[in-house]
Short mmCIF file of C-alpha atoms and ligand atoms in Angstrom, two decimals:
data_model
loop_
_atom_site.label_atom_id
_atom_site.label_comp_id
_atom_site.label_asym_id
_atom_site.label_seq_id
_atom_site.Cartn_x
_atom_site.Cartn_y
_atom_site.Cartn_z
CA UNK A 25 -95.82 -175.37 -116.18
CA UNK A 26 -94.15 -174.69 -119.53
CA UNK A 27 -97.20 -173.69 -121.61
CA UNK A 28 -98.21 -171.12 -118.98
CA UNK A 29 -94.84 -169.40 -119.00
CA UNK A 30 -94.51 -168.62 -122.68
CA UNK A 31 -96.67 -166.35 -124.82
CA UNK A 32 -98.34 -167.40 -128.07
CA UNK A 33 -95.60 -165.91 -130.25
CA UNK A 34 -92.84 -167.41 -128.06
CA UNK A 35 -91.34 -163.98 -127.51
CA UNK A 36 -91.56 -163.97 -123.72
CA UNK A 37 -90.58 -166.85 -121.49
CA UNK A 38 -91.18 -166.14 -117.80
CA UNK A 39 -90.51 -167.84 -114.51
CA UNK A 40 -92.98 -168.68 -111.75
CA UNK A 41 -93.17 -170.47 -108.42
CA UNK A 42 -96.18 -172.34 -109.71
CA UNK A 43 -99.44 -172.24 -111.61
CA UNK A 44 -102.62 -172.02 -109.54
CA UNK A 45 -105.84 -173.29 -111.10
CA UNK A 46 -108.80 -172.23 -108.94
CA UNK A 47 -112.30 -173.22 -109.99
CA UNK A 48 -114.35 -170.59 -108.15
CA UNK A 49 -114.08 -166.86 -107.50
CA UNK A 50 -113.61 -167.62 -103.79
CA UNK A 51 -110.60 -169.80 -104.59
CA UNK A 52 -109.10 -167.03 -106.73
CA UNK A 53 -109.55 -164.67 -103.78
CA UNK A 54 -107.79 -167.12 -101.43
CA UNK A 55 -104.88 -167.48 -103.88
CA UNK A 56 -104.52 -163.69 -104.05
CA UNK A 57 -104.63 -163.36 -100.23
CA UNK A 58 -101.95 -166.02 -99.71
CA UNK A 59 -99.71 -164.64 -102.47
CA UNK A 60 -99.99 -161.08 -101.26
CA UNK A 61 -99.27 -162.08 -97.63
CA UNK A 62 -95.97 -163.55 -98.84
CA UNK A 63 -95.06 -160.71 -101.21
CA UNK A 64 -95.59 -163.02 -104.19
CA UNK A 65 -96.79 -161.37 -107.41
CA UNK A 66 -99.87 -162.65 -109.24
CA UNK A 67 -100.10 -162.96 -113.03
CA UNK A 68 -103.66 -163.71 -114.20
CA UNK A 69 -103.91 -165.76 -117.38
CA UNK A 70 -106.76 -166.67 -119.72
CA UNK A 71 -106.40 -168.43 -123.08
CA UNK A 72 -102.89 -167.02 -123.50
CA UNK A 73 -103.66 -165.74 -127.00
CA UNK A 74 -102.39 -162.19 -126.34
CA UNK A 75 -99.88 -160.58 -128.66
CA UNK A 76 -98.08 -158.21 -126.25
CA UNK A 77 -96.88 -160.57 -123.49
CA UNK A 78 -99.49 -159.34 -120.97
CA UNK A 79 -100.57 -162.77 -119.73
CA UNK A 80 -97.23 -164.42 -118.95
CA UNK A 81 -94.92 -163.78 -116.00
CA UNK A 82 -91.78 -161.72 -116.38
CA UNK A 83 -88.47 -163.44 -116.95
CA UNK A 84 -87.18 -162.01 -113.72
CA UNK A 85 -88.94 -159.65 -111.40
CA UNK A 86 -86.63 -157.67 -109.17
CA UNK A 87 -86.15 -160.53 -106.77
CA UNK A 88 -89.93 -161.07 -106.23
CA UNK A 89 -91.49 -164.41 -106.94
CA UNK A 90 -94.52 -164.74 -109.18
CA UNK A 91 -97.37 -167.21 -109.59
CA UNK A 92 -99.63 -167.62 -112.59
CA UNK A 93 -103.35 -167.77 -111.77
CA UNK A 94 -105.00 -169.58 -114.65
CA UNK A 95 -108.72 -168.85 -114.92
CA UNK A 96 -109.46 -171.78 -117.22
CA UNK A 97 -111.37 -173.85 -114.65
CA UNK A 98 -113.83 -171.02 -114.00
CA UNK A 99 -115.74 -172.16 -117.06
CA UNK A 100 -119.42 -172.02 -116.17
CA UNK A 101 -122.15 -170.12 -117.92
CA UNK A 102 -123.94 -168.81 -114.87
CA UNK A 103 -127.02 -167.40 -116.56
CA UNK A 104 -128.54 -166.55 -119.91
CA UNK A 105 -131.62 -164.38 -119.66
CA UNK A 106 -133.70 -163.76 -122.76
CA UNK A 107 -135.70 -160.94 -121.20
CA UNK A 108 -132.66 -159.06 -119.94
CA UNK A 109 -130.83 -160.05 -123.13
CA UNK A 110 -127.74 -160.90 -121.12
CA UNK A 111 -125.33 -163.78 -120.67
CA UNK A 112 -123.37 -164.13 -117.43
CA UNK A 113 -120.18 -166.08 -117.99
CA UNK A 114 -117.16 -166.96 -115.91
CA UNK A 115 -113.69 -165.80 -116.88
CA UNK A 116 -112.46 -169.15 -118.21
CA UNK A 117 -115.29 -169.70 -120.69
CA UNK A 118 -113.88 -169.85 -124.22
CA UNK A 119 -115.43 -167.15 -126.41
CA UNK A 120 -116.62 -169.67 -129.02
CA UNK A 121 -118.51 -171.62 -126.33
CA UNK A 122 -120.19 -168.44 -125.07
CA UNK A 123 -121.17 -167.53 -128.66
CA UNK A 124 -122.58 -171.03 -129.19
CA UNK A 125 -124.63 -170.88 -125.98
CA UNK A 126 -126.10 -167.55 -127.06
CA UNK A 127 -126.86 -168.87 -130.56
CA UNK A 128 -128.61 -171.95 -129.17
CA UNK A 129 -130.82 -169.61 -127.16
CA UNK A 130 -131.58 -167.58 -130.31
CA UNK A 131 -129.33 -164.64 -129.51
CA UNK A 132 -126.12 -163.12 -130.86
CA UNK A 133 -123.05 -162.53 -128.69
CA UNK A 134 -121.33 -160.14 -131.08
CA UNK A 135 -117.70 -160.27 -129.88
CA UNK A 136 -115.81 -162.09 -132.63
CA UNK A 137 -112.08 -162.43 -133.27
CA UNK A 138 -109.61 -164.72 -134.98
CA UNK A 139 -108.52 -166.34 -131.68
CA UNK A 140 -112.10 -167.05 -130.51
CA UNK A 141 -111.48 -170.83 -130.37
CA UNK A 142 -109.08 -170.38 -127.44
CA UNK A 143 -109.48 -166.81 -126.11
CA UNK A 144 -111.34 -166.70 -122.78
CA UNK A 145 -113.90 -164.18 -121.55
CA UNK A 146 -111.72 -162.95 -118.65
CA UNK A 147 -108.86 -162.12 -121.00
CA UNK A 148 -111.24 -160.59 -123.52
CA UNK A 149 -112.66 -158.28 -120.86
CA UNK A 150 -109.25 -157.51 -119.32
CA UNK A 151 -107.84 -156.49 -122.69
CA UNK A 152 -111.01 -154.80 -123.98
CA UNK A 153 -110.70 -157.05 -127.02
CA UNK A 154 -111.78 -155.69 -130.39
CA UNK A 155 -112.16 -157.98 -133.38
CA UNK A 156 -114.19 -157.91 -136.54
CA UNK A 157 -117.62 -156.76 -135.31
CA UNK A 158 -116.58 -153.57 -133.51
CA UNK A 159 -117.76 -151.56 -136.51
CA UNK A 160 -121.39 -152.36 -135.67
CA UNK A 161 -121.41 -153.40 -131.98
CA UNK A 162 -118.48 -151.55 -130.39
CA UNK A 163 -115.55 -153.07 -128.51
CA UNK A 164 -115.88 -155.25 -125.40
CA UNK A 165 -116.08 -152.14 -123.21
CA UNK A 166 -119.40 -151.22 -124.80
CA UNK A 167 -120.85 -154.70 -124.38
CA UNK A 168 -120.10 -155.44 -120.72
CA UNK A 169 -122.92 -154.65 -118.29
CA UNK A 170 -121.30 -155.91 -115.09
CA UNK A 171 -118.26 -157.64 -113.63
CA UNK A 172 -117.13 -159.72 -110.69
CA UNK A 173 -113.53 -158.91 -109.79
CA UNK A 174 -111.01 -160.09 -107.20
CA UNK A 175 -109.24 -157.08 -105.71
CA UNK A 176 -105.63 -156.84 -104.55
CA UNK A 177 -106.58 -157.33 -100.87
CA UNK A 178 -108.24 -160.62 -101.81
CA UNK A 179 -111.80 -159.32 -101.46
CA UNK A 180 -114.47 -159.89 -104.11
CA UNK A 181 -116.12 -156.91 -105.80
CA UNK A 182 -119.57 -157.97 -106.92
CA UNK A 183 -120.38 -155.58 -109.72
CA UNK A 184 -122.19 -158.23 -111.71
CA UNK A 185 -125.19 -156.08 -112.52
CA UNK A 186 -127.12 -156.25 -115.74
CA UNK A 187 -128.41 -152.70 -115.95
CA UNK A 188 -128.39 -150.72 -119.18
CA UNK A 189 -128.59 -147.47 -117.26
CA UNK A 190 -126.82 -146.83 -114.00
CA UNK A 191 -125.55 -143.40 -113.05
CA UNK A 192 -125.12 -144.14 -109.34
CA UNK A 193 -121.53 -142.92 -109.05
CA UNK A 194 -118.37 -143.88 -110.93
CA UNK A 195 -118.69 -146.62 -113.54
CA UNK A 196 -116.20 -148.88 -111.73
CA UNK A 197 -116.35 -151.80 -114.14
CA UNK A 198 -114.74 -149.61 -116.81
CA UNK A 199 -111.58 -149.39 -114.68
CA UNK A 200 -111.06 -153.14 -114.93
CA UNK A 201 -112.01 -153.49 -118.60
CA UNK A 202 -108.79 -153.13 -120.59
CA UNK A 203 -106.59 -152.88 -117.48
CA UNK A 204 -104.76 -156.09 -118.47
CA UNK A 205 -105.03 -157.69 -115.04
CA UNK A 206 -103.16 -154.85 -113.34
CA UNK A 207 -106.04 -153.63 -111.17
CA UNK A 208 -107.94 -156.81 -110.36
CA UNK A 209 -108.76 -160.29 -111.63
CA UNK A 210 -112.01 -160.54 -113.56
CA UNK A 211 -113.80 -163.76 -112.56
CA UNK A 212 -117.17 -163.26 -114.32
CA UNK A 213 -118.87 -160.85 -116.71
CA UNK A 214 -122.43 -159.98 -117.70
CA UNK A 215 -122.45 -159.30 -121.44
CA UNK A 216 -125.15 -157.86 -123.72
CA UNK A 217 -126.91 -160.10 -126.22
CA UNK A 218 -128.57 -159.05 -129.49
CA UNK A 219 -131.15 -160.56 -131.86
CA UNK A 220 -129.73 -163.25 -134.16
CA UNK A 221 -129.62 -162.06 -137.77
CA UNK A 222 -132.12 -163.76 -140.10
CA UNK A 223 -129.76 -163.66 -143.05
CA UNK A 224 -126.19 -162.75 -143.77
CA UNK A 225 -124.12 -162.02 -146.87
CA UNK A 226 -120.34 -162.34 -146.88
CA UNK A 227 -118.49 -160.78 -149.75
CA UNK A 228 -114.83 -160.61 -150.77
CA UNK A 229 -114.23 -157.44 -152.78
CA UNK A 230 -111.17 -156.41 -154.78
CA UNK A 231 -110.40 -152.70 -154.45
CA UNK A 232 -107.77 -150.55 -156.20
CA UNK A 233 -106.38 -148.85 -153.07
CA UNK A 234 -106.93 -148.21 -149.34
CA UNK A 235 -108.43 -144.82 -150.27
CA UNK A 236 -111.01 -146.63 -152.41
CA UNK A 237 -111.66 -149.06 -149.53
CA UNK A 238 -112.50 -146.17 -147.18
CA UNK A 239 -114.81 -144.60 -149.76
CA UNK A 240 -116.44 -148.03 -150.29
CA UNK A 241 -116.97 -148.34 -146.53
CA UNK A 242 -118.84 -145.05 -146.33
CA UNK A 243 -120.74 -145.81 -149.53
CA UNK A 244 -121.92 -149.23 -148.29
CA UNK A 245 -122.88 -147.71 -144.94
CA UNK A 246 -125.01 -145.12 -146.71
CA UNK A 247 -126.69 -147.91 -148.72
CA UNK A 248 -126.93 -150.62 -146.05
CA UNK A 249 -126.85 -148.69 -142.77
CA UNK A 250 -126.21 -150.67 -139.62
CA UNK A 251 -126.54 -153.99 -141.42
CA UNK A 252 -122.88 -153.67 -142.48
CA UNK A 253 -121.33 -155.54 -139.53
CA UNK A 254 -117.75 -156.17 -140.68
CA UNK A 255 -115.39 -154.46 -143.09
CA UNK A 256 -111.83 -155.81 -143.14
CA UNK A 257 -109.02 -154.52 -145.34
CA UNK A 258 -106.46 -157.06 -146.61
CA UNK A 259 -103.30 -156.38 -148.62
CA UNK A 260 -102.48 -158.92 -151.34
CA UNK A 261 -99.28 -160.07 -149.64
CA UNK A 262 -101.38 -161.34 -146.70
CA UNK A 263 -103.24 -163.75 -148.97
CA UNK A 264 -99.95 -165.03 -150.38
CA UNK A 265 -98.78 -165.74 -146.83
CA UNK A 266 -102.01 -167.64 -146.09
CA UNK A 267 -101.78 -169.65 -149.36
CA UNK A 268 -98.30 -170.67 -148.22
CA UNK A 269 -99.57 -172.36 -145.04
CA UNK A 270 -103.24 -173.29 -145.55
CA UNK A 271 -103.20 -175.93 -148.24
CA UNK A 272 -106.90 -175.85 -149.07
CA UNK A 273 -107.08 -172.02 -149.24
CA UNK A 274 -108.06 -170.76 -152.71
CA UNK A 275 -107.84 -167.33 -154.32
CA UNK A 276 -111.45 -166.11 -154.68
CA UNK A 277 -110.52 -164.44 -157.99
CA UNK A 278 -108.80 -165.56 -161.18
CA UNK A 279 -106.41 -162.64 -161.16
CA UNK A 280 -104.62 -160.95 -158.32
CA UNK A 281 -105.54 -157.46 -157.03
CA UNK A 282 -103.54 -155.08 -154.81
CA UNK A 283 -106.07 -154.80 -151.97
CA UNK A 284 -109.20 -156.58 -150.80
CA UNK A 285 -112.09 -155.99 -148.45
CA UNK A 286 -113.93 -158.76 -146.63
CA UNK A 287 -117.34 -157.37 -145.74
CA UNK A 288 -120.30 -158.90 -143.99
CA UNK A 289 -123.88 -157.68 -144.09
CA UNK A 290 -126.51 -159.06 -141.71
CA UNK A 291 -130.25 -158.51 -141.70
CA UNK A 292 -132.17 -158.59 -138.45
CA UNK A 293 -135.42 -157.88 -140.29
CA UNK A 294 -137.21 -161.00 -141.58
CA UNK A 295 -137.65 -161.73 -145.28
CA UNK A 296 -135.21 -159.15 -146.54
CA UNK A 297 -133.45 -160.45 -149.68
CA UNK A 298 -129.98 -159.24 -148.81
CA UNK A 299 -128.14 -160.71 -151.79
CA UNK A 300 -130.01 -158.43 -154.23
CA UNK A 301 -129.39 -155.32 -152.15
CA UNK A 302 -125.69 -156.08 -151.73
CA UNK A 303 -125.26 -156.93 -155.43
CA UNK A 304 -126.96 -153.67 -156.47
CA UNK A 305 -124.74 -151.64 -154.12
CA UNK A 306 -121.60 -153.36 -155.40
CA UNK A 307 -122.62 -152.75 -159.03
CA UNK A 308 -122.79 -149.00 -158.30
CA UNK A 309 -119.42 -149.23 -156.50
CA UNK A 310 -117.88 -150.77 -159.63
CA UNK A 311 -119.30 -147.92 -161.73
CA UNK A 312 -117.75 -145.21 -159.59
CA UNK A 313 -114.42 -147.06 -159.50
CA UNK A 314 -114.17 -147.82 -155.78
CA UNK A 315 -114.42 -151.59 -156.29
CA UNK A 316 -113.06 -153.79 -159.07
CA UNK A 317 -114.46 -157.27 -158.55
CA UNK A 318 -116.42 -159.19 -155.93
CA UNK A 319 -117.57 -162.65 -154.94
CA UNK A 320 -120.50 -163.44 -152.65
CA UNK A 321 -120.41 -166.58 -150.50
CA UNK A 322 -123.13 -168.93 -151.78
CA UNK A 323 -123.13 -171.27 -148.79
CA UNK A 324 -122.00 -171.44 -145.16
CA UNK A 325 -119.01 -173.47 -146.36
CA UNK A 326 -117.95 -170.68 -148.71
CA UNK A 327 -118.51 -168.10 -146.00
CA UNK A 328 -116.17 -170.01 -143.69
CA UNK A 329 -113.58 -170.29 -146.49
CA UNK A 330 -113.61 -166.54 -147.11
CA UNK A 331 -113.25 -165.77 -143.40
CA UNK A 332 -110.36 -168.24 -143.17
CA UNK A 333 -108.41 -166.14 -145.64
CA UNK A 334 -108.68 -163.30 -143.13
CA UNK A 335 -108.42 -165.21 -139.87
CA UNK A 336 -105.31 -167.21 -140.80
CA UNK A 337 -103.14 -164.16 -141.54
CA UNK A 338 -101.73 -163.97 -138.00
CA UNK A 339 -100.82 -167.65 -137.91
CA UNK A 340 -99.30 -167.48 -141.42
CA UNK A 341 -97.26 -164.46 -140.38
CA UNK A 342 -96.07 -166.25 -137.24
CA UNK A 343 -94.96 -169.28 -139.24
CA UNK A 344 -93.16 -167.04 -141.72
CA UNK A 345 -90.78 -165.79 -139.02
CA UNK A 346 -90.21 -162.74 -136.82
CA UNK A 347 -92.23 -159.58 -137.38
CA UNK A 348 -92.66 -156.22 -135.71
CA UNK A 349 -96.39 -155.84 -135.11
CA UNK A 350 -98.07 -152.45 -135.03
CA UNK A 351 -101.67 -152.60 -133.90
CA UNK A 352 -102.35 -148.96 -134.54
CA UNK A 353 -105.39 -146.75 -134.90
CA UNK A 354 -105.70 -143.47 -136.70
CA UNK A 355 -108.66 -141.40 -137.87
CA UNK A 356 -110.29 -143.30 -140.76
CA UNK A 357 -109.76 -140.28 -143.03
CA UNK A 358 -105.98 -140.71 -142.63
CA UNK A 359 -105.67 -144.45 -143.28
CA UNK A 360 -104.75 -144.06 -146.92
CA UNK A 361 -102.19 -141.36 -146.06
CA UNK A 362 -100.68 -143.67 -143.42
CA UNK A 363 -100.53 -146.67 -145.75
CA UNK A 364 -98.99 -144.56 -148.51
CA UNK A 365 -96.21 -143.28 -146.22
CA UNK A 366 -95.49 -146.04 -143.70
CA UNK A 367 -93.78 -148.65 -145.96
CA UNK A 368 -91.33 -146.09 -147.39
CA UNK A 369 -90.64 -144.68 -143.92
CA UNK A 370 -89.83 -148.15 -142.63
CA UNK A 371 -87.61 -148.96 -145.63
CA UNK A 372 -85.49 -145.84 -145.19
CA UNK A 373 -84.42 -147.34 -141.86
CA UNK A 374 -84.48 -151.05 -142.75
CA UNK A 375 -84.31 -151.53 -146.53
CA UNK A 376 -85.01 -155.30 -146.49
CA UNK A 377 -88.12 -155.01 -144.27
CA UNK A 378 -91.40 -156.33 -145.74
CA UNK A 379 -94.50 -154.55 -144.47
CA UNK A 380 -97.89 -156.28 -144.59
CA UNK A 381 -101.10 -154.46 -143.78
CA UNK A 382 -104.57 -155.64 -142.88
CA UNK A 383 -107.17 -154.83 -140.30
CA UNK A 384 -110.40 -153.34 -139.15
CA UNK A 385 -110.53 -150.34 -141.43
CA UNK A 386 -113.95 -149.23 -140.25
CA UNK A 387 -112.50 -148.67 -136.77
CA UNK A 388 -109.37 -146.94 -138.08
CA UNK A 389 -107.43 -149.97 -136.77
CA UNK A 390 -104.68 -151.23 -139.07
CA UNK A 391 -102.36 -154.12 -138.30
CA UNK A 392 -99.23 -152.77 -139.94
CA UNK A 393 -96.84 -155.65 -139.41
CA UNK A 394 -93.30 -155.66 -140.71
CA UNK A 395 -91.53 -158.92 -141.52
CA UNK A 396 -87.95 -158.34 -140.39
CA UNK A 397 -85.37 -159.81 -138.00
CA UNK A 398 -85.96 -159.11 -134.31
CA UNK A 399 -82.90 -156.84 -134.03
CA UNK A 400 -84.52 -154.34 -136.44
CA UNK A 401 -87.72 -154.08 -134.41
CA UNK A 402 -86.82 -151.05 -132.24
CA UNK A 403 -85.87 -148.92 -135.18
CA UNK A 404 -88.97 -149.96 -137.17
CA UNK A 405 -91.23 -149.36 -134.18
CA UNK A 406 -90.00 -145.80 -133.68
CA UNK A 407 -90.46 -144.97 -137.39
CA UNK A 408 -94.02 -146.34 -137.45
CA UNK A 409 -95.16 -144.89 -134.12
CA UNK A 410 -93.73 -141.47 -134.89
CA UNK A 411 -95.79 -141.41 -138.07
CA UNK A 412 -98.87 -142.67 -136.20
CA UNK A 413 -98.43 -139.91 -133.63
CA UNK A 414 -98.06 -137.27 -136.36
CA UNK A 415 -101.35 -138.47 -137.83
CA UNK A 416 -103.15 -138.22 -134.48
CA UNK A 417 -103.28 -141.97 -133.81
CA UNK A 418 -102.68 -144.49 -131.02
CA UNK A 419 -99.83 -147.01 -130.63
CA UNK A 420 -102.31 -149.67 -129.51
CA UNK A 421 -105.81 -150.02 -130.92
CA UNK A 422 -106.87 -153.38 -129.50
CA UNK A 423 -103.99 -155.63 -128.40
CA UNK A 424 -103.05 -153.53 -125.39
CA UNK A 425 -99.65 -152.72 -123.90
CA UNK A 426 -98.54 -155.82 -121.95
CA UNK A 427 -94.76 -156.01 -121.61
CA UNK A 428 -93.96 -155.36 -125.25
CA UNK A 429 -95.17 -151.75 -125.33
CA UNK A 430 -94.65 -150.61 -121.75
CA UNK A 431 -91.65 -148.41 -122.64
CA UNK A 432 -93.37 -147.19 -125.80
CA UNK A 433 -96.43 -146.13 -123.81
CA UNK A 434 -94.18 -144.23 -121.42
CA UNK A 435 -92.62 -142.47 -124.42
CA UNK A 436 -95.71 -141.67 -126.48
CA UNK A 437 -98.37 -141.04 -123.83
CA UNK A 438 -98.70 -137.56 -122.40
CA UNK A 439 -97.38 -136.99 -118.84
CA UNK A 440 -100.80 -136.27 -117.33
CA UNK A 441 -102.37 -139.47 -118.66
CA UNK A 442 -99.41 -141.54 -117.50
CA UNK A 443 -99.50 -140.02 -114.04
CA UNK A 444 -103.26 -140.64 -113.77
CA UNK A 445 -102.72 -144.28 -114.78
CA UNK A 446 -100.00 -144.67 -112.15
CA UNK A 447 -102.20 -143.10 -109.47
CA UNK A 448 -105.12 -145.38 -110.32
CA UNK A 449 -102.86 -148.44 -110.23
CA UNK A 450 -101.31 -147.41 -106.93
CA UNK A 451 -104.73 -146.74 -105.40
CA UNK A 452 -106.17 -150.12 -106.35
CA UNK A 453 -103.06 -152.24 -105.86
CA UNK A 454 -100.60 -150.42 -103.55
CA UNK A 455 -98.02 -153.25 -103.49
CA UNK A 456 -98.26 -153.96 -107.23
CA UNK A 457 -99.29 -157.54 -106.54
CA UNK A 458 -101.05 -157.84 -109.91
CA UNK A 459 -99.18 -158.32 -113.17
CA UNK A 460 -96.01 -156.31 -112.44
CA UNK A 461 -94.04 -154.98 -115.40
CA UNK A 462 -97.15 -154.76 -117.61
CA UNK A 463 -99.00 -151.74 -119.01
CA UNK A 464 -97.49 -148.98 -116.85
CA UNK A 465 -94.58 -148.85 -114.41
CA UNK A 466 -95.46 -147.57 -110.96
CA UNK A 467 -92.53 -145.67 -109.43
CA UNK A 468 -92.19 -145.72 -105.63
CA UNK A 469 -94.20 -142.99 -103.87
CA UNK A 470 -92.24 -139.80 -103.12
CA UNK A 471 -93.16 -137.38 -100.38
CA UNK A 472 -94.47 -134.85 -102.93
CA UNK A 473 -96.96 -137.44 -104.29
CA UNK A 474 -98.74 -137.78 -100.96
C1 2HG B 523 -106.51 -159.76 -135.98
O1 2HG B 523 -107.13 -158.74 -136.32
C2 2HG B 523 -105.77 -159.75 -134.70
O2 2HG B 523 -106.54 -160.80 -136.64
C3 2HG B 523 -104.29 -160.08 -134.86
O3 2HG B 523 -105.92 -158.55 -134.04
C4 2HG B 523 -103.53 -159.09 -135.68
O4 2HG B 523 -101.68 -160.54 -136.03
C5 2HG B 523 -102.05 -159.38 -135.87
O5 2HG B 523 -101.25 -158.44 -135.88
ZN1 ZN B 524 -107.21 -157.19 -135.03
#
């Protein structure tokens, strides 16, 4: 059972009675019914790539026993319809396999993230995963048309519709998306497909500062419109970490710059010569001082190499040692203010801490991670989240709450939101069978709550 009990960063090691591996939604429902009849808690698990300990059982759960329900054997693509522009996939399908199936059919499944080689659709839906294409296509929440979910009483909710418009009552699927397996177990999802781009330009751009990066983002959007599909900010220190672990990784430039942007532009209109348009836009950006240098990938191989510099940061950081991760979002207009203040704020508390910043700047989502020993994490977290709160931001942009942020959510979220979350959880899962100790604590019901 060992791999199922520990999270990807080896920060949480749980205990369980066993790991159940159903291969159909009906079997998941039976597992839930049996567990709940015996007061056993159920921890759903996908590819186990999460960063907040949401998919592994607790170390000890108040005397209750837990089982892990792995969704990995629910790995069928149930349907791909080119007229509806939809793919219906089971929870255990690995994102990369779903993308490939869509591509083979001439369509784009736009969810894309560094862990796509192991992350599974059920986990992606349950965490409302973000990634690098949110700028253009929105997060998972905006791409899901329907869901099939196992409820706490072991019944199956068939909400696997594929309608673009449906105002017949509450939008129930949205409750389960991003609920981190606390309200139900997602067993299948219907997801929107888009036309495949005819051409694509990937460019690595050196910029003088985060403020310049934000201005470059808006400038490129005004020049290129919706064809700008990704815009990632990377601090120099991230590249140095990657060079330390990926032997074949090369610096795209001859000199080093303080900040970089990895941008991707895709054309869905045929016969558009994107390279020229992008080069012209970048030339103007150089003139107005919001970009300093740029390389354009000349082949698919080079495109993959540039993306590797971005996608390997998390692994390089993990290999470097412990870090306090802050997956925060703030209004885009305040990113440069945040990045100017956060490192100094952290260092006043922990002088030897080494902040590294990267992320999805177009979505206001920065991964502000601080390399420091684990015992400094609490103090660093408070300093960063206080600043984020002052700037009108969120303590979790895309990774969720899991077990690592459950106390932080209770501290930073307003009382009314917390109480609504608790009431929703209690209504859908009165015995807290699903994923206890994750996302939000549910206190026992008092007379005044009834
Ligand atoms: C990414 O953007 C992921 O690559 C992981 O969200 C971020 O390692 C992180 O903090
Ligand atoms: Zn991210």
